[in-house]
mmCIF file of N, CA and C in Angstrom:
data_model
loop_
_atom_site.group_PDB
_atom_site.id
_atom_site.type_symbol
_atom_site.label_atom_id
_atom_site.label_comp_id
_atom_site.label_asym_id
_atom_site.label_seq_id
_atom_site.Cartn_x
_atom_site.Cartn_y
_atom_site.Cartn_z
ATOM 1 N N UNK A 4 -24.856 2.507 5.463
ATOM 2 C CA UNK A 4 -23.759 2.466 6.419
ATOM 3 C C UNK A 4 -22.539 1.808 5.766
ATOM 4 N N UNK A 5 -21.394 2.396 5.988
ATOM 5 C CA UNK A 5 -20.171 1.864 5.397
ATOM 6 C C UNK A 5 -19.716 0.610 6.134
ATOM 7 N N UNK A 6 -19.212 -0.317 5.359
ATOM 8 C CA UNK A 6 -18.642 -1.536 5.927
ATOM 9 C C UNK A 6 -17.127 -1.381 5.989
ATOM 10 N N UNK A 7 -16.488 -2.326 6.653
ATOM 11 C CA UNK A 7 -15.033 -2.310 6.781
ATOM 12 C C UNK A 7 -14.376 -2.239 5.401
ATOM 13 N N UNK A 8 -14.878 -2.994 4.442
ATOM 14 C CA UNK A 8 -14.283 -2.990 3.094
ATOM 15 C C UNK A 8 -14.376 -1.612 2.462
ATOM 16 N N UNK A 9 -15.472 -0.878 2.716
ATOM 17 C CA UNK A 9 -15.606 0.477 2.168
ATOM 18 C C UNK A 9 -14.560 1.410 2.775
ATOM 19 N N UNK A 10 -14.343 1.273 4.073
ATOM 20 C CA UNK A 10 -13.321 2.110 4.720
ATOM 21 C C UNK A 10 -11.931 1.716 4.241
ATOM 22 N N UNK A 11 -11.727 0.429 4.024
ATOM 23 C CA UNK A 11 -10.436 -0.020 3.501
ATOM 24 C C UNK A 11 -10.187 0.583 2.126
ATOM 25 N N UNK A 12 -11.209 0.631 1.299
ATOM 26 C CA UNK A 12 -11.057 1.241 -0.034
ATOM 27 C C UNK A 12 -10.717 2.729 0.101
ATOM 28 N N UNK A 13 -11.296 3.398 1.100
ATOM 29 C CA UNK A 13 -10.952 4.806 1.350
ATOM 30 C C UNK A 13 -9.473 4.937 1.690
ATOM 31 N N UNK A 14 -8.989 4.038 2.547
ATOM 32 C CA UNK A 14 -7.576 4.075 2.928
ATOM 33 C C UNK A 14 -6.681 3.820 1.726
ATOM 34 N N UNK A 15 -7.038 2.850 0.904
ATOM 35 C CA UNK A 15 -6.235 2.527 -0.288
ATOM 36 C C UNK A 15 -6.139 3.744 -1.188
ATOM 37 N N UNK A 16 -7.272 4.418 -1.389
ATOM 38 C CA UNK A 16 -7.275 5.629 -2.218
ATOM 39 C C UNK A 16 -6.416 6.713 -1.572
ATOM 40 N N UNK A 17 -6.563 6.893 -0.256
ATOM 41 C CA UNK A 17 -5.776 7.882 0.464
ATOM 42 C C UNK A 17 -4.284 7.596 0.325
ATOM 43 N N UNK A 18 -3.919 6.319 0.399
ATOM 44 C CA UNK A 18 -2.509 5.930 0.320
ATOM 45 C C UNK A 18 -1.967 6.031 -1.103
ATOM 46 N N UNK A 19 -2.834 6.290 -2.080
ATOM 47 C CA UNK A 19 -2.396 6.428 -3.464
ATOM 48 C C UNK A 19 -2.035 5.100 -4.107
ATOM 49 N N UNK A 20 -2.658 4.045 -3.639
ATOM 50 C CA UNK A 20 -2.370 2.708 -4.162
ATOM 51 C C UNK A 20 -3.511 2.221 -5.042
ATOM 52 N N UNK A 21 -3.174 1.336 -5.942
ATOM 53 C CA UNK A 21 -4.224 0.609 -6.649
ATOM 54 C C UNK A 21 -4.610 -0.564 -5.758
ATOM 55 N N UNK A 22 -5.777 -1.120 -5.993
ATOM 56 C CA UNK A 22 -6.202 -2.286 -5.208
ATOM 57 C C UNK A 22 -5.203 -3.426 -5.399
ATOM 58 N N UNK A 23 -4.684 -3.571 -6.615
ATOM 59 C CA UNK A 23 -3.730 -4.642 -6.900
ATOM 60 C C UNK A 23 -2.442 -4.469 -6.094
ATOM 61 N N UNK A 24 -1.904 -3.252 -6.088
ATOM 62 C CA UNK A 24 -0.679 -2.995 -5.321
ATOM 63 C C UNK A 24 -0.915 -3.212 -3.827
ATOM 64 N N UNK A 25 -2.108 -2.819 -3.376
ATOM 65 C CA UNK A 25 -2.430 -3.024 -1.966
ATOM 66 C C UNK A 25 -2.479 -4.516 -1.655
ATOM 67 N N UNK A 26 -3.159 -5.286 -2.505
ATOM 68 C CA UNK A 26 -3.249 -6.739 -2.301
ATOM 69 C C UNK A 26 -1.860 -7.366 -2.210
ATOM 70 N N UNK A 27 -0.983 -6.962 -3.103
ATOM 71 C CA UNK A 27 0.383 -7.490 -3.113
ATOM 72 C C UNK A 27 1.098 -7.107 -1.815
ATOM 73 N N UNK A 28 0.922 -5.869 -1.388
ATOM 74 C CA UNK A 28 1.636 -5.388 -0.201
ATOM 75 C C UNK A 28 1.259 -6.137 1.070
ATOM 76 N N UNK A 29 0.023 -6.638 1.128
ATOM 77 C CA UNK A 29 -0.410 -7.345 2.340
ATOM 78 C C UNK A 29 -0.367 -8.862 2.168
ATOM 79 N N UNK A 30 0.087 -9.309 1.002
ATOM 80 C CA UNK A 30 0.211 -10.746 0.766
ATOM 81 C C UNK A 30 -1.105 -11.428 0.433
ATOM 82 N N UNK A 31 -2.085 -10.667 -0.013
ATOM 83 C CA UNK A 31 -3.381 -11.243 -0.393
ATOM 84 C C UNK A 31 -3.336 -11.649 -1.866
ATOM 85 N N UNK A 32 -4.265 -12.495 -2.244
ATOM 86 C CA UNK A 32 -4.320 -12.930 -3.636
ATOM 87 C C UNK A 32 -4.718 -11.756 -4.525
ATOM 88 N N UNK A 33 -4.284 -11.820 -5.771
ATOM 89 C CA UNK A 33 -4.587 -10.775 -6.745
ATOM 90 C C UNK A 33 -6.106 -10.654 -6.886
ATOM 91 N N UNK A 34 -6.623 -9.451 -6.722
ATOM 92 C CA UNK A 34 -8.048 -9.208 -6.872
ATOM 93 C C UNK A 34 -8.851 -9.366 -5.592
ATOM 94 N N UNK A 35 -8.184 -9.687 -4.491
ATOM 95 C CA UNK A 35 -8.878 -9.931 -3.227
ATOM 96 C C UNK A 35 -9.735 -8.730 -2.820
ATOM 97 N N UNK A 36 -9.125 -7.560 -2.764
ATOM 98 C CA UNK A 36 -9.825 -6.376 -2.272
ATOM 99 C C UNK A 36 -11.022 -6.032 -3.147
ATOM 100 N N UNK A 37 -10.830 -6.049 -4.452
ATOM 101 C CA UNK A 37 -11.942 -5.721 -5.344
ATOM 102 C C UNK A 37 -13.056 -6.766 -5.269
ATOM 103 N N UNK A 38 -12.696 -8.027 -5.077
ATOM 104 C CA UNK A 38 -13.707 -9.081 -4.910
ATOM 105 C C UNK A 38 -14.524 -8.837 -3.648
ATOM 106 N N UNK A 39 -13.836 -8.497 -2.571
ATOM 107 C CA UNK A 39 -14.532 -8.225 -1.313
ATOM 108 C C UNK A 39 -15.471 -7.027 -1.466
ATOM 109 N N UNK A 40 -15.003 -6.005 -2.170
ATOM 110 C CA UNK A 40 -15.819 -4.802 -2.391
ATOM 111 C C UNK A 40 -17.041 -5.148 -3.240
ATOM 112 N N UNK A 41 -16.823 -5.864 -4.327
ATOM 113 C CA UNK A 41 -17.923 -6.218 -5.244
ATOM 114 C C UNK A 41 -18.991 -7.044 -4.534
ATOM 115 N N UNK A 42 -18.567 -7.969 -3.669
ATOM 116 C CA UNK A 42 -19.500 -8.869 -2.994
ATOM 117 C C UNK A 42 -19.976 -8.341 -1.642
ATOM 118 N N UNK A 43 -19.567 -7.119 -1.299
ATOM 119 C CA UNK A 43 -19.901 -6.539 0.006
ATOM 120 C C UNK A 43 -19.569 -7.524 1.123
ATOM 121 N N UNK A 44 -18.430 -8.170 0.985
ATOM 122 C CA UNK A 44 -18.019 -9.222 1.914
ATOM 123 C C UNK A 44 -17.251 -8.640 3.096
ATOM 124 N N UNK A 45 -17.125 -9.461 4.102
ATOM 125 C CA UNK A 45 -16.355 -9.093 5.287
ATOM 126 C C UNK A 45 -14.889 -9.455 5.073
ATOM 127 N N UNK A 46 -14.036 -8.690 5.707
ATOM 128 C CA UNK A 46 -12.603 -8.952 5.639
ATOM 129 C C UNK A 46 -12.244 -9.839 6.814
ATOM 130 N N UNK A 47 -11.490 -10.879 6.564
ATOM 131 C CA UNK A 47 -11.098 -11.803 7.625
ATOM 132 C C UNK A 47 -10.110 -11.179 8.592
ATOM 133 N N UNK A 48 -10.107 -11.691 9.809
ATOM 134 C CA UNK A 48 -9.214 -11.157 10.834
ATOM 135 C C UNK A 48 -7.751 -11.361 10.456
ATOM 136 N N UNK A 49 -7.439 -12.458 9.744
ATOM 137 C CA UNK A 49 -6.054 -12.680 9.328
ATOM 138 C C UNK A 49 -5.603 -11.610 8.335
ATOM 139 N N UNK A 50 -6.518 -11.183 7.479
ATOM 140 C CA UNK A 50 -6.192 -10.129 6.512
ATOM 141 C C UNK A 50 -6.014 -8.802 7.240
ATOM 142 N N UNK A 51 -6.874 -8.531 8.211
ATOM 143 C CA UNK A 51 -6.747 -7.289 8.988
ATOM 144 C C UNK A 51 -5.407 -7.265 9.718
ATOM 145 N N UNK A 52 -4.993 -8.405 10.264
ATOM 146 C CA UNK A 52 -3.681 -8.480 10.921
ATOM 147 C C UNK A 52 -2.569 -8.131 9.940
ATOM 148 N N UNK A 53 -2.622 -8.681 8.729
ATOM 149 C CA UNK A 53 -1.601 -8.375 7.715
ATOM 150 C C UNK A 53 -1.623 -6.905 7.344
ATOM 151 N N UNK A 54 -2.817 -6.333 7.213
ATOM 152 C CA UNK A 54 -2.939 -4.912 6.867
ATOM 153 C C UNK A 54 -2.248 -4.069 7.939
ATOM 154 N N UNK A 55 -2.516 -4.387 9.197
ATOM 155 C CA UNK A 55 -1.955 -3.585 10.284
ATOM 156 C C UNK A 55 -0.455 -3.777 10.435
ATOM 157 N N UNK A 56 0.057 -4.920 10.036
ATOM 158 C CA UNK A 56 1.508 -5.130 10.054
ATOM 159 C C UNK A 56 2.188 -4.251 9.012
ATOM 160 N N UNK A 57 1.573 -4.170 7.840
ATOM 161 C CA UNK A 57 2.171 -3.402 6.743
ATOM 162 C C UNK A 57 1.863 -1.913 6.879
ATOM 163 N N UNK A 58 0.698 -1.587 7.412
ATOM 164 C CA UNK A 58 0.268 -0.191 7.539
ATOM 165 C C UNK A 58 -0.051 0.122 9.010
ATOM 166 N N UNK A 59 0.977 0.174 9.864
ATOM 167 C CA UNK A 59 0.737 0.389 11.297
ATOM 168 C C UNK A 59 0.116 1.747 11.604
ATOM 169 N N UNK A 60 0.172 2.670 10.656
ATOM 170 C CA UNK A 60 -0.419 3.986 10.881
ATOM 171 C C UNK A 60 -1.941 3.959 10.770
ATOM 172 N N UNK A 61 -2.507 2.895 10.224
ATOM 173 C CA UNK A 61 -3.954 2.771 10.064
ATOM 174 C C UNK A 61 -4.583 2.490 11.421
ATOM 175 N N UNK A 62 -5.602 3.252 11.745
ATOM 176 C CA UNK A 62 -6.313 3.114 13.011
ATOM 177 C C UNK A 62 -7.291 1.944 12.889
ATOM 178 N N UNK A 63 -7.048 0.855 13.620
ATOM 179 C CA UNK A 63 -7.877 -0.349 13.528
ATOM 180 C C UNK A 63 -9.308 -0.084 13.989
ATOM 181 N N UNK A 64 -9.489 0.798 14.968
ATOM 182 C CA UNK A 64 -10.847 1.120 15.432
ATOM 183 C C UNK A 64 -11.627 1.771 14.301
ATOM 184 N N UNK A 65 -10.998 2.707 13.593
ATOM 185 C CA UNK A 65 -11.663 3.351 12.464
ATOM 186 C C UNK A 65 -11.961 2.326 11.373
ATOM 187 N N UNK A 66 -11.002 1.470 11.087
ATOM 188 C CA UNK A 66 -11.183 0.490 10.025
ATOM 189 C C UNK A 66 -12.385 -0.411 10.302
ATOM 190 N N UNK A 67 -12.512 -0.869 11.525
ATOM 191 C CA UNK A 67 -13.571 -1.830 11.844
ATOM 192 C C UNK A 67 -14.908 -1.158 12.155
ATOM 193 N N UNK A 68 -14.869 -0.039 12.887
ATOM 194 C CA UNK A 68 -16.129 0.569 13.338
ATOM 195 C C UNK A 68 -16.486 1.869 12.631
ATOM 196 N N UNK A 69 -15.482 2.522 12.063
ATOM 197 C CA UNK A 69 -15.727 3.826 11.455
ATOM 198 C C UNK A 69 -15.587 4.971 12.444
ATOM 199 N N UNK A 70 -15.294 4.659 13.694
ATOM 200 C CA UNK A 70 -15.152 5.696 14.714
ATOM 201 C C UNK A 70 -13.715 6.193 14.780
ATOM 202 N N UNK A 71 -13.586 7.485 15.032
ATOM 203 C CA UNK A 71 -12.257 8.075 15.159
ATOM 204 C C UNK A 71 -11.689 8.476 13.808
ATOM 205 N N UNK A 72 -10.372 8.654 13.795
ATOM 206 C CA UNK A 72 -9.673 9.090 12.586
ATOM 207 C C UNK A 72 -9.095 7.891 11.846
ATOM 208 N N UNK A 73 -8.915 8.051 10.555
ATOM 209 C CA UNK A 73 -8.369 6.984 9.720
ATOM 210 C C UNK A 73 -6.953 6.616 10.162
ATOM 211 N N UNK A 74 -6.159 7.619 10.480
ATOM 212 C CA UNK A 74 -4.757 7.373 10.815
ATOM 213 C C UNK A 74 -4.494 7.680 12.278
ATOM 214 N N UNK A 75 -3.587 6.921 12.854
ATOM 215 C CA UNK A 75 -3.167 7.166 14.232
ATOM 216 C C UNK A 75 -2.364 8.451 14.273
ATOM 217 N N UNK A 76 -2.413 9.119 15.414
ATOM 218 C CA UNK A 76 -1.554 10.279 15.628
ATOM 219 C C UNK A 76 -0.120 9.794 15.690
ATOM 220 N N UNK A 77 0.798 10.655 15.342
ATOM 221 C CA UNK A 77 2.220 10.289 15.362
ATOM 222 C C UNK A 77 2.641 9.802 16.747
ATOM 223 N N UNK A 78 2.182 10.496 17.776
ATOM 224 C CA UNK A 78 2.548 10.118 19.140
ATOM 225 C C UNK A 78 2.035 8.723 19.472
ATOM 226 N N UNK A 79 0.789 8.446 19.072
ATOM 227 C CA UNK A 79 0.197 7.132 19.335
ATOM 228 C C UNK A 79 0.965 6.045 18.590
ATOM 229 N N UNK A 80 1.330 6.339 17.367
ATOM 230 C CA UNK A 80 2.075 5.380 16.561
ATOM 231 C C UNK A 80 3.433 5.086 17.204
ATOM 232 N N UNK A 81 4.114 6.135 17.654
ATOM 233 C CA UNK A 81 5.423 5.942 18.277
ATOM 234 C C UNK A 81 5.280 5.211 19.613
ATOM 235 N N UNK A 82 4.243 5.519 20.387
ATOM 236 C CA UNK A 82 4.030 4.837 21.659
ATOM 237 C C UNK A 82 3.764 3.356 21.427
ATOM 238 N N UNK A 83 2.990 3.052 20.397
ATOM 239 C CA UNK A 83 2.715 1.656 20.071
ATOM 240 C C UNK A 83 3.994 0.935 19.680
ATOM 241 N N UNK A 84 4.855 1.612 18.943
ATOM 242 C CA UNK A 84 6.124 0.997 18.540
ATOM 243 C C UNK A 84 6.980 0.694 19.763
ATOM 244 N N UNK A 85 7.010 1.620 20.722
ATOM 245 C CA UNK A 85 7.826 1.434 21.921
ATOM 246 C C UNK A 85 7.334 0.261 22.766
ATOM 247 N N UNK A 86 6.029 -0.010 22.704
ATOM 248 C CA UNK A 86 5.455 -1.090 23.505
ATOM 249 C C UNK A 86 5.617 -2.459 22.854
ATOM 250 N N UNK A 87 6.052 -2.478 21.613
ATOM 251 C CA UNK A 87 6.219 -3.749 20.912
ATOM 252 C C UNK A 87 7.540 -4.410 21.302
ATOM 253 N N UNK A 88 7.564 -5.697 21.177
ATOM 254 C CA UNK A 88 8.813 -6.421 21.435
ATOM 255 C C UNK A 88 9.837 -6.017 20.381
ATOM 256 N N UNK A 89 11.096 -6.245 20.703
ATOM 257 C CA UNK A 89 12.171 -5.926 19.761
ATOM 258 C C UNK A 89 11.969 -6.674 18.447
ATOM 259 N N UNK A 90 11.508 -7.916 18.551
ATOM 260 C CA UNK A 90 11.261 -8.733 17.352
ATOM 261 C C UNK A 90 10.201 -8.091 16.463
ATOM 262 N N UNK A 91 9.100 -7.613 17.068
ATOM 263 C CA UNK A 91 8.026 -6.971 16.301
ATOM 264 C C UNK A 91 8.512 -5.648 15.701
ATOM 265 N N UNK A 92 9.285 -4.896 16.465
ATOM 266 C CA UNK A 92 9.817 -3.639 15.958
ATOM 267 C C UNK A 92 10.690 -3.900 14.734
ATOM 268 N N UNK A 93 11.529 -4.928 14.812
ATOM 269 C CA UNK A 93 12.387 -5.272 13.677
ATOM 270 C C UNK A 93 11.548 -5.727 12.488
ATOM 271 N N UNK A 94 10.501 -6.471 12.752
ATOM 272 C CA UNK A 94 9.625 -6.936 11.676
ATOM 273 C C UNK A 94 8.973 -5.758 10.964
ATOM 274 N N UNK A 95 8.504 -4.778 11.736
ATOM 275 C CA UNK A 95 7.892 -3.585 11.145
ATOM 276 C C UNK A 95 8.931 -2.802 10.352
ATOM 277 N N UNK A 96 10.134 -2.663 10.900
ATOM 278 C CA UNK A 96 11.196 -1.958 10.180
ATOM 279 C C UNK A 96 11.526 -2.666 8.870
ATOM 280 N N UNK A 97 11.543 -3.997 8.892
ATOM 281 C CA UNK A 97 11.799 -4.759 7.659
ATOM 282 C C UNK A 97 10.683 -4.544 6.649
ATOM 283 N N UNK A 98 9.438 -4.517 7.123
ATOM 284 C CA UNK A 98 8.311 -4.270 6.217
ATOM 285 C C UNK A 98 8.407 -2.876 5.593
ATOM 286 N N UNK A 99 8.782 -1.903 6.408
ATOM 287 C CA UNK A 99 8.934 -0.537 5.891
ATOM 288 C C UNK A 99 10.046 -0.487 4.852
ATOM 289 N N UNK A 100 11.177 -1.120 5.148
ATOM 290 C CA UNK A 100 12.288 -1.157 4.193
ATOM 291 C C UNK A 100 11.868 -1.855 2.907
ATOM 292 N N UNK A 101 11.104 -2.931 3.042
ATOM 293 C CA UNK A 101 10.614 -3.658 1.861
ATOM 294 C C UNK A 101 9.718 -2.759 1.011
ATOM 295 N N UNK A 102 8.807 -2.030 1.667
ATOM 296 C CA UNK A 102 7.925 -1.116 0.933
ATOM 297 C C UNK A 102 8.732 -0.027 0.229
ATOM 298 N N UNK A 103 9.742 0.485 0.893
ATOM 299 C CA UNK A 103 10.577 1.518 0.280
ATOM 300 C C UNK A 103 11.279 0.958 -0.954
ATOM 301 N N UNK A 104 11.835 -0.272 -0.834
ATOM 302 C CA UNK A 104 12.494 -0.906 -1.987
ATOM 303 C C UNK A 104 11.513 -1.115 -3.135
ATOM 304 N N UNK A 105 10.300 -1.551 -2.818
ATOM 305 C CA UNK A 105 9.287 -1.756 -3.869
ATOM 306 C C UNK A 105 8.983 -0.447 -4.585
ATOM 307 N N UNK A 106 8.824 0.615 -3.812
ATOM 308 C CA UNK A 106 8.536 1.916 -4.431
ATOM 309 C C UNK A 106 9.702 2.388 -5.284
ATOM 310 N N UNK A 107 10.927 2.166 -4.812
ATOM 311 C CA UNK A 107 12.103 2.553 -5.595
ATOM 312 C C UNK A 107 12.157 1.750 -6.892
ATOM 313 N N UNK A 108 11.881 0.460 -6.805
ATOM 314 C CA UNK A 108 11.877 -0.385 -8.003
ATOM 315 C C UNK A 108 10.814 0.076 -8.988
ATOM 316 N N UNK A 109 9.632 0.399 -8.484
ATOM 317 C CA UNK A 109 8.557 0.885 -9.354
ATOM 318 C C UNK A 109 8.963 2.182 -10.042
ATOM 319 N N UNK A 110 9.582 3.072 -9.284
ATOM 320 C CA UNK A 110 10.022 4.349 -9.854
ATOM 321 C C UNK A 110 11.102 4.126 -10.915
ATOM 322 N N UNK A 111 12.033 3.219 -10.653
ATOM 323 C CA UNK A 111 13.075 2.917 -11.632
ATOM 324 C C UNK A 111 12.474 2.317 -12.900
ATOM 325 N N UNK A 112 11.512 1.436 -12.753
ATOM 326 C CA UNK A 112 10.840 0.845 -13.920
ATOM 327 C C UNK A 112 10.127 1.921 -14.730
ATOM 328 N N UNK A 113 9.459 2.850 -14.020
ATOM 329 C CA UNK A 113 8.754 3.937 -14.707
ATOM 330 C C UNK A 113 9.750 4.818 -15.465
ATOM 331 N N UNK A 114 10.863 5.146 -14.827
ATOM 332 C CA UNK A 114 11.881 5.962 -15.489
ATOM 333 C C UNK A 114 12.484 5.242 -16.693
ATOM 334 N N UNK A 115 12.757 3.958 -16.547
ATOM 335 C CA UNK A 115 13.301 3.176 -17.642
ATOM 336 C C UNK A 115 12.337 3.158 -18.823
ATOM 337 N N UNK A 116 11.067 3.019 -18.529
ATOM 338 C CA UNK A 116 10.056 3.014 -19.593
ATOM 339 C C UNK A 116 10.031 4.370 -20.309
ATOM 340 N N UNK A 117 10.065 5.461 -19.543
ATOM 341 C CA UNK A 117 10.078 6.798 -20.131
ATOM 342 C C UNK A 117 11.301 6.991 -21.024
ATOM 343 N N UNK A 118 12.460 6.589 -20.536
ATOM 344 C CA UNK A 118 13.700 6.755 -21.304
ATOM 345 C C UNK A 118 13.652 5.916 -22.569
ATOM 346 N N UNK A 119 13.168 4.691 -22.451
ATOM 347 C CA UNK A 119 13.052 3.810 -23.623
ATOM 348 C C UNK A 119 12.136 4.431 -24.656
ATOM 349 N N UNK A 120 11.008 4.987 -24.213
ATOM 350 C CA UNK A 120 10.078 5.632 -25.144
ATOM 351 C C UNK A 120 10.725 6.843 -25.812
ATOM 352 N N UNK A 121 11.487 7.624 -25.052
ATOM 353 C CA UNK A 121 12.169 8.786 -25.627
ATOM 354 C C UNK A 121 13.199 8.345 -26.668
ATOM 355 N N UNK A 122 13.934 7.293 -26.377
ATOM 356 C CA UNK A 122 14.918 6.780 -27.335
ATOM 357 C C UNK A 122 14.224 6.319 -28.601
ATOM 358 N N UNK A 123 13.126 5.593 -28.440
ATOM 359 C CA UNK A 123 12.384 5.104 -29.609
ATOM 360 C C UNK A 123 11.845 6.263 -30.438
ATOM 361 N N UNK A 124 11.351 7.311 -29.788
ATOM 362 C CA UNK A 124 10.848 8.479 -30.514
ATOM 363 C C UNK A 124 11.979 9.182 -31.262
ATOM 364 N N UNK A 125 13.136 9.296 -30.601
ATOM 365 C CA UNK A 125 14.284 9.925 -31.234
ATOM 366 C C UNK A 125 14.752 9.121 -32.442
ATOM 367 N N UNK A 126 14.816 7.794 -32.301
ATOM 368 C CA UNK A 126 15.206 6.928 -33.404
ATOM 369 C C UNK A 126 14.204 7.019 -34.560
ATOM 370 N N UNK A 127 12.942 7.127 -34.238
ATOM 371 C CA UNK A 127 11.919 7.238 -35.268
ATOM 372 C C UNK A 127 12.078 8.568 -36.032
ATOM 373 N N UNK A 128 12.318 9.646 -35.282
ATOM 374 C CA UNK A 128 12.518 10.947 -35.912
ATOM 375 C C UNK A 128 13.741 10.925 -36.816
ATOM 376 N N UNK A 129 14.806 10.292 -36.349
ATOM 377 C CA UNK A 129 16.022 10.208 -37.153
ATOM 378 C C UNK A 129 15.773 9.369 -38.403
ATOM 379 N N UNK A 130 14.966 8.320 -38.268
ATOM 380 C CA UNK A 130 14.626 7.473 -39.416
ATOM 381 C C UNK A 130 13.766 8.217 -40.410
ATOM 382 N N UNK A 131 12.925 9.108 -39.949
ATOM 383 C CA UNK A 131 12.054 9.885 -40.816
ATOM 384 C C UNK A 131 12.848 10.912 -41.633
ATOM 385 N N UNK A 132 14.006 11.337 -41.103
ATOM 386 C CA UNK A 132 14.825 12.325 -41.791
ATOM 387 C C UNK A 132 15.563 11.719 -42.971
ATOM 388 N N UNK A 133 15.789 10.409 -42.944
ATOM 389 C CA UNK A 133 16.560 9.768 -44.007
ATOM 390 C C UNK A 133 15.817 9.694 -45.274
#
């Protein structure tokens, strides 16, 4: 039988994240998720709260029990947002903006690395011609 940590690992894979990136995104210590998986440990309620703040599309019932679908329906997600206080809605919007900035930064770093490697290869080729 799958435990909550096993379902969490499924979600991480589905989201296209590494365990490390996921840990960072929810404010957990580096290696937290993999440690929990290795030890077949339970995830604390405080960690689940952080996960749901950062990933509101994740169905908490599925995460804890395995019942239902991994992700909330769009309508359910929007209804939940409407029922939240303005403060919570703003907090979620800030988290989403933060995640978008992180992804943009990661993409820029990846592009910079690619360009740097291309420049180095070009310089090496030019040096070989001399």
